């Protein structure tokens, strides 16, 4: 079997290191072709080893992801800067494992126009839905149901959310992830971004995508079909599973995670989403319904607000407030890459004016 040559964007992050772990356990199938790393130590070299701070990093990343010897690109860079290399890889005919949902939130139409069934989700919910859809026809899908753990503040008194510290918010009850997605999970903005991600990935209208709170994070998501049948994918909350599925499709790799015995499942709860406690998914729906580039405004304002929360500058509920205010202040339109990037810049500038107003 020829080995698949994999480039990893974000090699020292949470998804990047777990991708390297999966590759190391399956060296008969995969080899590391290239690495784009942040500032953390990296214990290996590849044909391309690029540091994000290198002056020529941007050009070398584009060269790496479009190189004829590269088969598969894993996009796991946090945020908006993942968009350009992901689009370039898809345009060059590569298979892309996408962990950076922001790419689809910002520019879903543009990205899907280049995807041609080569885009594979590395997000546990979307991997679950993808797996439920294997062998099915899309026109028999009635509804997608995204599960949300509810994060660490599912039961916290609403009035106390304003005093939550970054350290508390970074302590996710089920999943071990990078800081951006962990804070997004605490506000449930993550689920808002995932609604938009699912809409683009699977071509299902937003009003047929639901969110249900499932604190155990055992059922990773569900698909309802037109005959009333419901399919779900279950497993341990371990990102190596969706990573392995994306790398090896249509094969399954042996022994990726410990299997979950049915007797271990215990009680699984499913609760409706409390929209007062968690307004973010509703806001994301509105942004998506308004069309491009509103989701890019939502995404950029959220990225800036999460960074400000982590620096201790705004309270947790301030994140969603500032995103809401950015969306109502924005007046632009357009869906080209330039227009999307312009909306992204606008929202970041807007944030720095608005942040002062929510910090007190
Ligand atoms: Mg997810």
mmCIF file of N, CA and C in Angstrom, residues 4-8 30 33 69-74 94-97 120 122 246-248:
data_model
loop_
_atom_site.group_PDB
_atom_site.id
_atom_site.type_symbol
_atom_site.label_atom_id
_atom_site.label_comp_id
_atom_site.label_asym_id
_atom_site.label_seq_id
_atom_site.Cartn_x
_atom_site.Cartn_y
_atom_site.Cartn_z
ATOM 1 N N UNK A 4 0.003 7.459 2.520
ATOM 2 C CA UNK A 4 -0.524 8.811 2.269
ATOM 3 C C UNK A 4 0.396 9.819 2.946
ATOM 4 N N UNK A 5 0.755 10.853 2.179
ATOM 5 C CA UNK A 5 1.653 11.888 2.717
ATOM 6 C C UNK A 5 0.816 13.053 3.228
ATOM 7 N N UNK A 6 0.966 13.319 4.516
ATOM 8 C CA UNK A 6 0.055 14.223 5.213
ATOM 9 C C UNK A 6 0.775 15.509 5.625
ATOM 10 N N UNK A 7 0.172 16.641 5.330
ATOM 11 C CA UNK A 7 0.657 17.934 5.839
ATOM 12 C C UNK A 7 -0.289 18.386 6.950
ATOM 13 N N UNK A 8 0.288 18.870 8.043
ATOM 14 C CA UNK A 8 -0.533 19.293 9.190
ATOM 15 C C UNK A 8 -0.337 20.781 9.438
ATOM 16 N N UNK A 30 0.567 5.982 6.640
ATOM 17 C CA UNK A 30 0.738 7.437 6.552
ATOM 18 C C UNK A 30 2.176 7.838 6.799
ATOM 19 N N UNK A 33 4.357 14.620 5.715
ATOM 20 C CA UNK A 33 4.975 15.332 4.589
ATOM 21 C C UNK A 33 5.414 16.726 5.011
ATOM 22 N N UNK A 69 3.494 16.081 -4.228
ATOM 23 C CA UNK A 69 3.737 14.913 -3.371
ATOM 24 C C UNK A 69 2.891 14.889 -2.103
ATOM 25 N N UNK A 70 2.113 15.934 -1.901
ATOM 26 C CA UNK A 70 1.260 15.984 -0.710
ATOM 27 C C UNK A 70 -0.116 15.402 -1.062
ATOM 28 N N UNK A 71 -0.600 14.438 -0.268
ATOM 29 C CA UNK A 71 -1.893 13.796 -0.566
ATOM 30 C C UNK A 71 -3.036 14.381 0.252
ATOM 31 N N UNK A 72 -2.737 14.702 1.499
ATOM 32 C CA UNK A 72 -3.820 15.049 2.424
ATOM 33 C C UNK A 72 -3.360 16.167 3.361
ATOM 34 N N UNK A 73 -4.218 17.142 3.572
ATOM 35 C CA UNK A 73 -3.885 18.267 4.448
ATOM 36 C C UNK A 73 -4.843 18.247 5.639
ATOM 37 N N UNK A 74 -4.287 18.301 6.835
ATOM 38 C CA UNK A 74 -5.123 18.448 8.028
ATOM 39 C C UNK A 74 -5.060 19.913 8.458
ATOM 40 N N UNK A 94 -6.349 18.365 -3.306
ATOM 41 C CA UNK A 94 -5.992 17.572 -2.126
ATOM 42 C C UNK A 94 -7.237 17.178 -1.340
ATOM 43 N N UNK A 95 -7.092 16.095 -0.576
ATOM 44 C CA UNK A 95 -8.086 15.763 0.435
ATOM 45 C C UNK A 95 -7.762 16.622 1.654
ATOM 46 N N UNK A 96 -8.796 17.223 2.255
ATOM 47 C CA UNK A 96 -8.561 18.065 3.439
ATOM 48 C C UNK A 96 -9.371 17.520 4.619
ATOM 49 N N UNK A 97 -8.679 17.262 5.725
ATOM 50 C CA UNK A 97 -9.340 16.963 6.991
ATOM 51 C C UNK A 97 -9.468 18.282 7.736
ATOM 52 N N UNK A 120 -13.233 16.487 4.550
ATOM 53 C CA UNK A 120 -13.683 15.546 5.587
ATOM 54 C C UNK A 120 -13.642 16.240 6.952
ATOM 55 N N UNK A 122 -13.198 17.071 10.809
ATOM 56 C CA UNK A 122 -12.560 16.618 12.056
ATOM 57 C C UNK A 122 -13.167 17.453 13.178
ATOM 58 N N UNK A 246 -11.146 10.632 9.365
ATOM 59 C CA UNK A 246 -10.841 11.552 8.252
ATOM 60 C C UNK A 246 -9.597 11.114 7.493
ATOM 61 N N UNK A 247 -8.586 10.602 8.196
ATOM 62 C CA UNK A 247 -7.346 10.199 7.524
ATOM 63 C C UNK A 247 -7.546 8.934 6.685
ATOM 64 N N UNK A 248 -8.304 7.983 7.218
ATOM 65 C CA UNK A 248 -8.317 6.641 6.623
ATOM 66 C C UNK A 248 -9.523 6.359 5.742
#
